[in-house]
PDB file of C-alpha atoms in Angstrom:
ATOM      1  CA  GLY A  17       0.000   0.000   0.000  1.00  0.00           C
ATOM      2  CA  GLU A  18       0.945   3.642  -0.170  1.00  0.00           C
ATOM      3  CA  ASP A  19       3.147   5.061   2.550  1.00  0.00           C
ATOM      4  CA  VAL A  20       5.041   8.321   2.909  1.00  0.00           C
ATOM      5  CA  GLU A  21       7.950   8.447   5.329  1.00  0.00           C
ATOM      6  CA  GLN A  22       9.598  11.471   6.894  1.00  0.00           C
ATOM      7  CA  SER A  23      11.929  11.987   9.792  1.00  0.00           C
ATOM      8  CA  LEU A  24      10.105  13.543  12.723  1.00  0.00           C
ATOM      9  CA  PHE A  25      12.499  16.311  13.726  1.00  0.00           C
ATOM     10  CA  LEU A  26      15.116  18.601  12.222  1.00  0.00           C
ATOM     11  CA  SER A  27      17.027  21.277  14.105  1.00  0.00           C
ATOM     12  CA  VAL A  28      19.016  23.967  12.314  1.00  0.00           C
ATOM     13  CA  ARG A  29      20.726  27.226  13.121  1.00  0.00           C
ATOM     14  CA  GLU A  30      19.233  30.449  11.823  1.00  0.00           C
ATOM     15  CA  GLY A  31      20.802  31.363   8.472  1.00  0.00           C
ATOM     16  CA  ASP A  32      21.750  27.792   7.585  1.00  0.00           C
ATOM     17  CA  SER A  33      20.022  25.708   4.941  1.00  0.00           C
ATOM     18  CA  SER A  34      17.427  23.117   5.951  1.00  0.00           C
ATOM     19  CA  VAL A  35      16.841  19.940   4.020  1.00  0.00           C
ATOM     20  CA  ILE A  36      13.727  17.943   4.783  1.00  0.00           C
ATOM     21  CA  ASN A  37      13.550  14.506   3.217  1.00  0.00           C
ATOM     22  CA  CYS A  38      10.661  12.278   2.271  1.00  0.00           C
ATOM     23  CA  THR A  39      10.307   8.852   0.685  1.00  0.00           C
ATOM     24  CA  TYR A  40       7.191   7.535  -0.966  1.00  0.00           C
ATOM     25  CA  THR A  41       6.216   4.179  -2.332  1.00  0.00           C
ATOM     26  CA  ASP A  42       3.894   4.653  -5.297  1.00  0.00           C
ATOM     27  CA  SER A  43       5.981   4.934  -8.435  1.00  0.00           C
ATOM     28  CA  SER A  44       2.915   6.035 -10.402  1.00  0.00           C
ATOM     29  CA  SER A  45       2.405   9.131  -8.267  1.00  0.00           C
ATOM     30  CA  THR A  46       1.830  12.093 -10.519  1.00  0.00           C
ATOM     31  CA  TYR A  47       2.021  14.971  -8.058  1.00  0.00           C
ATOM     32  CA  LEU A  48       4.053  15.488  -4.913  1.00  0.00           C
ATOM     33  CA  TYR A  49       3.558  18.278  -2.422  1.00  0.00           C
ATOM     34  CA  TRP A  50       5.055  20.071   0.502  1.00  0.00           C
ATOM     35  CA  TYR A  51       2.792  21.617   3.124  1.00  0.00           C
ATOM     36  CA  LYS A  52       3.681  23.789   6.105  1.00  0.00           C
ATOM     37  CA  GLN A  53       1.754  23.810   9.385  1.00  0.00           C
ATOM     38  CA  GLU A  54       2.399  26.478  11.973  1.00  0.00           C
ATOM     39  CA  PRO A  55       1.279  25.839  15.578  1.00  0.00           C
ATOM     40  CA  GLY A  56      -2.469  25.713  15.962  1.00  0.00           C
ATOM     41  CA  ALA A  57      -3.131  26.383  12.290  1.00  0.00           C
ATOM     42  CA  GLY A  58      -4.187  24.484   9.210  1.00  0.00           C
ATOM     43  CA  LEU A  59      -1.806  23.224   6.564  1.00  0.00           C
ATOM     44  CA  GLN A  60      -0.570  25.642   3.943  1.00  0.00           C
ATOM     45  CA  LEU A  61       0.478  24.409   0.515  1.00  0.00           C
ATOM     46  CA  LEU A  62       4.079  25.509   0.012  1.00  0.00           C
ATOM     47  CA  THR A  63       4.893  24.002  -3.338  1.00  0.00           C
ATOM     48  CA  TYR A  64       4.272  21.011  -5.558  1.00  0.00           C
ATOM     49  CA  ILE A  65       6.150  19.211  -8.274  1.00  0.00           C
ATOM     50  CA  PHE A  66       4.993  17.129 -11.197  1.00  0.00           C
ATOM     51  CA  SER A  67       6.470  13.681 -11.483  1.00  0.00           C
ATOM     52  CA  ASN A  68       8.101  14.522 -14.814  1.00  0.00           C
ATOM     53  CA  MET A  69      10.250  17.202 -13.164  1.00  0.00           C
ATOM     54  CA  ASP A  70      13.521  16.756 -11.298  1.00  0.00           C
ATOM     55  CA  MET A  71      13.682  20.118  -9.602  1.00  0.00           C
ATOM     56  CA  LYS A  72      11.579  23.129  -8.855  1.00  0.00           C
ATOM     57  CA  GLN A  73      12.806  26.355  -7.324  1.00  0.00           C
ATOM     58  CA  ASP A  74      10.691  29.070  -5.761  1.00  0.00           C
ATOM     59  CA  GLN A  75      12.609  31.826  -3.987  1.00  0.00           C
ATOM     60  CA  ARG A  76      14.192  30.205  -0.914  1.00  0.00           C
ATOM     61  CA  LEU A  77      12.575  26.839  -1.579  1.00  0.00           C
ATOM     62  CA  THR A  78      14.068  24.113  -3.762  1.00  0.00           C
ATOM     63  CA  VAL A  79      12.302  20.824  -4.334  1.00  0.00           C
ATOM     64  CA  LEU A  80      14.274  17.867  -5.649  1.00  0.00           C
ATOM     65  CA  LEU A  81      12.620  14.716  -6.936  1.00  0.00           C
ATOM     66  CA  ASN A  82      14.443  11.438  -7.492  1.00  0.00           C
ATOM     67  CA  LYS A  83      11.883   9.172  -9.091  1.00  0.00           C
ATOM     68  CA  LYS A  84      14.200   6.196  -9.254  1.00  0.00           C
ATOM     69  CA  ASP A  85      14.658   6.208  -5.489  1.00  0.00           C
ATOM     70  CA  LYS A  86      11.169   7.641  -4.794  1.00  0.00           C
ATOM     71  CA  HIS A  87      12.776  10.396  -2.807  1.00  0.00           C
ATOM     72  CA  LEU A  88      11.558  13.965  -2.430  1.00  0.00           C
ATOM     73  CA  SER A  89      13.354  16.731  -0.595  1.00  0.00           C
ATOM     74  CA  LEU A  90      12.648  20.311   0.368  1.00  0.00           C
ATOM     75  CA  ARG A  91      15.553  22.679   0.827  1.00  0.00           C
ATOM     76  CA  ILE A  92      15.005  25.979   2.591  1.00  0.00           C
ATOM     77  CA  ALA A  93      17.848  28.429   2.062  1.00  0.00           C
ATOM     78  CA  ASP A  94      18.769  30.978   4.737  1.00  0.00           C
ATOM     79  CA  THR A  95      16.397  29.417   7.270  1.00  0.00           C
ATOM     80  CA  GLN A  96      14.660  31.917   9.539  1.00  0.00           C
ATOM     81  CA  THR A  97      12.887  31.523  12.862  1.00  0.00           C
ATOM     82  CA  GLY A  98       9.618  32.074  11.018  1.00  0.00           C
ATOM     83  CA  ASP A  99      10.284  28.858   9.130  1.00  0.00           C
ATOM     84  CA  SER A 100       9.825  26.865  12.351  1.00  0.00           C
ATOM     85  CA  ALA A 101       6.838  24.644  11.686  1.00  0.00           C
ATOM     86  CA  ILE A 102       5.839  21.119  10.767  1.00  0.00           C
ATOM     87  CA  TYR A 103       6.421  20.241   7.120  1.00  0.00           C
ATOM     88  CA  PHE A 104       4.340  17.544   5.480  1.00  0.00           C
ATOM     89  CA  CYS A 105       5.219  15.660   2.364  1.00  0.00           C
ATOM     90  CA  ALA A 106       2.311  14.262   0.340  1.00  0.00           C
ATOM     91  CA  GLU A 107       1.824  12.253  -2.821  1.00  0.00           C
ATOM     92  CA  ILE A 108      -1.197  11.544  -4.960  1.00  0.00           C
ATOM     93  CA  PRO A 109      -1.044   7.857  -5.830  1.00  0.00           C
ATOM     94  CA  GLY A 110      -1.779   6.867  -9.378  1.00  0.00           C
ATOM     95  CA  GLY A 111      -5.464   6.513 -10.116  1.00  0.00           C
ATOM     96  CA  SER A 112      -6.471   8.593  -7.098  1.00  0.00           C
ATOM     97  CA  TYR A 113      -7.089  12.236  -6.345  1.00  0.00           C
ATOM     98  CA  ILE A 114      -6.640  11.886  -2.603  1.00  0.00           C
ATOM     99  CA  PRO A 115      -3.156  12.551  -1.273  1.00  0.00           C
ATOM    100  CA  THR A 116      -1.282  10.369   1.163  1.00  0.00           C
ATOM    101  CA  PHE A 117       0.460  12.485   3.792  1.00  0.00           C
ATOM    102  CA  GLY A 118       3.601  11.771   5.732  1.00  0.00           C
ATOM    103  CA  ARG A 119       3.559  12.292   9.493  1.00  0.00           C
ATOM    104  CA  GLY A 120       5.379  15.590   9.204  1.00  0.00           C
ATOM    105  CA  THR A 121       8.858  16.859  10.054  1.00  0.00           C
ATOM    106  CA  SER A 122       9.084  19.365  12.862  1.00  0.00           C
ATOM    107  CA  LEU A 123      11.641  22.003  11.862  1.00  0.00           C
ATOM    108  CA  ILE A 124      13.174  23.852  14.793  1.00  0.00           C
ATOM    109  CA  VAL A 125      15.231  26.939  13.998  1.00  0.00           C
ATOM    110  CA  HIS A 126      17.433  28.260  16.772  1.00  0.00           C
ATOM    111  CA  PRO A 127      19.556  31.421  16.898  1.00  0.00           C
TER     112      PRO A 127
ATOM    113  CA  SER B   4     -10.243  34.335  -4.927  1.00  0.00           C
ATOM    114  CA  GLN B   5     -11.197  31.188  -3.110  1.00  0.00           C
ATOM    115  CA  THR B   6     -11.469  31.084   0.654  1.00  0.00           C
ATOM    116  CA  ILE B   7     -12.341  28.386   3.128  1.00  0.00           C
ATOM    117  CA  HIS B   8     -13.945  29.032   6.490  1.00  0.00           C
ATOM    118  CA  GLN B   9     -14.056  26.587   9.342  1.00  0.00           C
ATOM    119  CA  TRP B  10     -15.626  27.091  12.754  1.00  0.00           C
ATOM    120  CA  PRO B  11     -15.493  27.083  15.658  1.00  0.00           C
ATOM    121  CA  ALA B  12     -11.764  27.410  16.270  1.00  0.00           C
ATOM    122  CA  THR B  13     -11.899  25.658  19.633  1.00  0.00           C
ATOM    123  CA  LEU B  14     -14.515  23.543  21.297  1.00  0.00           C
ATOM    124  CA  VAL B  15     -14.747  21.776  24.645  1.00  0.00           C
ATOM    125  CA  GLN B  16     -17.552  19.252  24.826  1.00  0.00           C
ATOM    126  CA  PRO B  17     -18.564  16.656  27.431  1.00  0.00           C
ATOM    127  CA  VAL B  18     -18.581  12.983  26.617  1.00  0.00           C
ATOM    128  CA  GLY B  19     -21.903  11.932  25.131  1.00  0.00           C
ATOM    129  CA  SER B  20     -22.783  15.362  23.780  1.00  0.00           C
ATOM    130  CA  PRO B  21     -23.455  16.016  20.090  1.00  0.00           C
ATOM    131  CA  LEU B  22     -21.037  17.689  17.691  1.00  0.00           C
ATOM    132  CA  SER B  23     -21.414  19.878  14.646  1.00  0.00           C
ATOM    133  CA  LEU B  24     -18.451  21.417  12.847  1.00  0.00           C
ATOM    134  CA  GLU B  25     -19.044  23.480   9.761  1.00  0.00           C
ATOM    135  CA  CYS B  26     -16.892  24.282   6.788  1.00  0.00           C
ATOM    136  CA  THR B  27     -17.736  26.512   3.846  1.00  0.00           C
ATOM    137  CA  VAL B  28     -15.852  27.394   0.704  1.00  0.00           C
ATOM    138  CA  GLU B  29     -16.258  30.567  -1.313  1.00  0.00           C
ATOM    139  CA  GLY B  30     -15.133  31.539  -4.767  1.00  0.00           C
ATOM    140  CA  THR B  31     -15.391  28.177  -6.458  1.00  0.00           C
ATOM    141  CA  SER B  32     -18.037  25.702  -7.495  1.00  0.00           C
ATOM    142  CA  ASN B  33     -18.285  21.941  -7.222  1.00  0.00           C
ATOM    143  CA  PRO B  34     -15.166  21.554  -5.086  1.00  0.00           C
ATOM    144  CA  ASN B  35     -14.009  18.289  -3.584  1.00  0.00           C
ATOM    145  CA  LEU B  36     -14.352  18.607   0.180  1.00  0.00           C
ATOM    146  CA  TYR B  37     -12.524  16.728   2.911  1.00  0.00           C
ATOM    147  CA  TRP B  38     -12.493  16.278   6.679  1.00  0.00           C
ATOM    148  CA  TYR B  39      -9.243  15.255   8.351  1.00  0.00           C
ATOM    149  CA  ARG B  40      -8.366  14.612  11.961  1.00  0.00           C
ATOM    150  CA  GLN B  41      -4.923  15.271  13.312  1.00  0.00           C
ATOM    151  CA  ALA B  42      -4.194  13.515  16.585  1.00  0.00           C
ATOM    152  CA  ALA B  43      -1.341  14.250  18.962  1.00  0.00           C
ATOM    153  CA  GLY B  44       1.009  12.124  16.883  1.00  0.00           C
ATOM    154  CA  ARG B  45       0.658  14.697  14.098  1.00  0.00           C
ATOM    155  CA  GLY B  46      -0.411  12.315  11.345  1.00  0.00           C
ATOM    156  CA  LEU B  47      -3.385  13.307   9.230  1.00  0.00           C
ATOM    157  CA  GLN B  48      -6.247  10.863   9.114  1.00  0.00           C
ATOM    158  CA  LEU B  49      -8.751  11.273   6.301  1.00  0.00           C
ATOM    159  CA  LEU B  50     -12.248  10.911   7.754  1.00  0.00           C
ATOM    160  CA  PHE B  51     -14.615  11.825   4.924  1.00  0.00           C
ATOM    161  CA  TYR B  52     -14.525  13.241   1.449  1.00  0.00           C
ATOM    162  CA  SER B  53     -17.189  14.453  -0.912  1.00  0.00           C
ATOM    163  CA  VAL B  54     -17.157  15.015  -4.656  1.00  0.00           C
ATOM    164  CA  GLY B  55     -20.651  16.528  -4.813  1.00  0.00           C
ATOM    165  CA  ILE B  56     -23.825  17.432  -2.948  1.00  0.00           C
ATOM    166  CA  GLY B  57     -25.073  14.480  -0.958  1.00  0.00           C
ATOM    167  CA  GLN B  58     -22.086  12.341  -1.944  1.00  0.00           C
ATOM    168  CA  ILE B  59     -20.061  11.302   1.084  1.00  0.00           C
ATOM    169  CA  SER B  60     -17.332   8.704   1.278  1.00  0.00           C
ATOM    170  CA  SER B  61     -16.142   7.472   4.636  1.00  0.00           C
ATOM    171  CA  GLU B  62     -12.587   6.355   5.080  1.00  0.00           C
ATOM    172  CA  VAL B  63     -12.636   5.260   8.692  1.00  0.00           C
ATOM    173  CA  PRO B  64     -15.578   3.692  10.550  1.00  0.00           C
ATOM    174  CA  GLN B  65     -16.336   5.647  13.720  1.00  0.00           C
ATOM    175  CA  ASN B  66     -19.095   7.495  15.481  1.00  0.00           C
ATOM    176  CA  LEU B  67     -18.700  10.541  13.248  1.00  0.00           C
ATOM    177  CA  SER B  68     -20.714  11.385  10.163  1.00  0.00           C
ATOM    178  CA  ALA B  69     -20.517  14.018   7.459  1.00  0.00           C
ATOM    179  CA  SER B  70     -23.032  15.761   5.298  1.00  0.00           C
ATOM    180  CA  ARG B  71     -22.927  18.104   2.335  1.00  0.00           C
ATOM    181  CA  PRO B  72     -26.262  19.891   2.181  1.00  0.00           C
ATOM    182  CA  GLN B  73     -25.007  22.533  -0.266  1.00  0.00           C
ATOM    183  CA  ASP B  74     -22.306  22.625  -2.907  1.00  0.00           C
ATOM    184  CA  ARG B  75     -19.829  24.534  -0.784  1.00  0.00           C
ATOM    185  CA  GLN B  76     -20.828  23.419   2.705  1.00  0.00           C
ATOM    186  CA  PHE B  77     -19.438  20.414   4.526  1.00  0.00           C
ATOM    187  CA  ILE B  78     -20.532  19.448   8.033  1.00  0.00           C
ATOM    188  CA  LEU B  79     -18.952  16.994  10.453  1.00  0.00           C
ATOM    189  CA  SER B  80     -21.266  15.626  13.108  1.00  0.00           C
ATOM    190  CA  SER B  81     -21.561  13.196  15.957  1.00  0.00           C
ATOM    191  CA  LYS B  82     -24.567  12.200  18.018  1.00  0.00           C
ATOM    192  CA  LYS B  83     -22.508  11.212  21.058  1.00  0.00           C
ATOM    193  CA  LEU B  84     -18.887  12.219  21.474  1.00  0.00           C
ATOM    194  CA  LEU B  85     -16.264   9.891  22.887  1.00  0.00           C
ATOM    195  CA  LEU B  86     -13.058  10.867  24.647  1.00  0.00           C
ATOM    196  CA  SER B  87     -11.158   9.452  21.698  1.00  0.00           C
ATOM    197  CA  ASP B  88     -12.794  12.013  19.405  1.00  0.00           C
ATOM    198  CA  SER B  89     -10.544  14.719  20.821  1.00  0.00           C
ATOM    199  CA  GLY B  90      -8.170  16.146  18.254  1.00  0.00           C
ATOM    200  CA  PHE B  91      -7.585  18.825  15.682  1.00  0.00           C
ATOM    201  CA  TYR B  92     -10.105  18.693  12.843  1.00  0.00           C
ATOM    202  CA  LEU B  93      -9.236  20.129   9.484  1.00  0.00           C
ATOM    203  CA  CYS B  94     -11.482  20.820   6.559  1.00  0.00           C
ATOM    204  CA  ALA B  95      -9.980  21.118   3.094  1.00  0.00           C
ATOM    205  CA  TRP B  96     -11.061  21.635  -0.485  1.00  0.00           C
ATOM    206  CA  SER B  97      -9.564  20.975  -3.858  1.00  0.00           C
ATOM    207  CA  GLU B  98     -10.449  21.263  -7.501  1.00  0.00           C
ATOM    208  CA  ASN B  99     -11.932  18.121  -9.005  1.00  0.00           C
ATOM    209  CA  THR B 100      -8.579  16.783 -10.041  1.00  0.00           C
ATOM    210  CA  ALA B 101      -6.716  17.888  -6.885  1.00  0.00           C
ATOM    211  CA  ASN B 102      -3.647  18.313  -9.074  1.00  0.00           C
ATOM    212  CA  TYR B 103      -2.744  21.595  -7.504  1.00  0.00           C
ATOM    213  CA  GLY B 104      -3.131  20.464  -3.952  1.00  0.00           C
ATOM    214  CA  TYR B 105      -5.508  21.121  -1.151  1.00  0.00           C
ATOM    215  CA  THR B 106      -6.413  24.314   0.613  1.00  0.00           C
ATOM    216  CA  PHE B 107      -6.982  23.736   4.298  1.00  0.00           C
ATOM    217  CA  GLY B 108      -9.140  25.573   6.765  1.00  0.00           C
ATOM    218  CA  SER B 109      -7.682  26.921   9.981  1.00  0.00           C
ATOM    219  CA  GLY B 110      -8.836  23.909  11.999  1.00  0.00           C
ATOM    220  CA  THR B 111     -10.975  23.201  15.049  1.00  0.00           C
ATOM    221  CA  ARG B 112      -9.399  22.053  18.286  1.00  0.00           C
ATOM    222  CA  LEU B 113     -11.905  19.682  19.891  1.00  0.00           C
ATOM    223  CA  THR B 114     -11.424  18.555  23.467  1.00  0.00           C
ATOM    224  CA  VAL B 115     -13.862  15.998  24.803  1.00  0.00           C
ATOM    225  CA  VAL B 116     -13.967  15.971  28.604  1.00  0.00           C
TER     226      VAL B 116
END
């Protein structure tokens, strides 16, 4: 069955780059997403990537997709304290329109 | 532009009491609508989804139910709450294909006491 795996925690120093990793299992996934959840709030769509792309860049965010290894990563350049949040990876398995979410990576940014 | 409204933001209810959470979407028509629950372990559990008025699919059997009385209104209900129903409930919508991801509401923190 489908499963999306993420590490639970990541701690970085302010100004450094953060890399949040995710692995998924459905090789026919067409869309992959990154969501951000701040404390007590709903999830906010940060970015998405089509399965026929290797990389997508949007300001401080870079998404890398390795389809062979079913690995997705989110790089945040110049990480700020405002980036502290939980980041969820999600895929839409082939033949579905309902995403499968990972359990989220809690990013902690310290001075 | 499209917006999604979810209320109330917080709710404290006694065990055995009824529940009604409401979610509405503006600025779009015929959206797919979803209810998720996020427990303390942070994972998102899909509870219900709807692709049209009166069309509800349940993912997890439980004492909750959902209804979609209007195109852009999605309601989560329970006749008798259990302690295990406590959690953070999130409503979301997407276009029919969901290709461009979900838009989530701000969530309802439900505590059953």
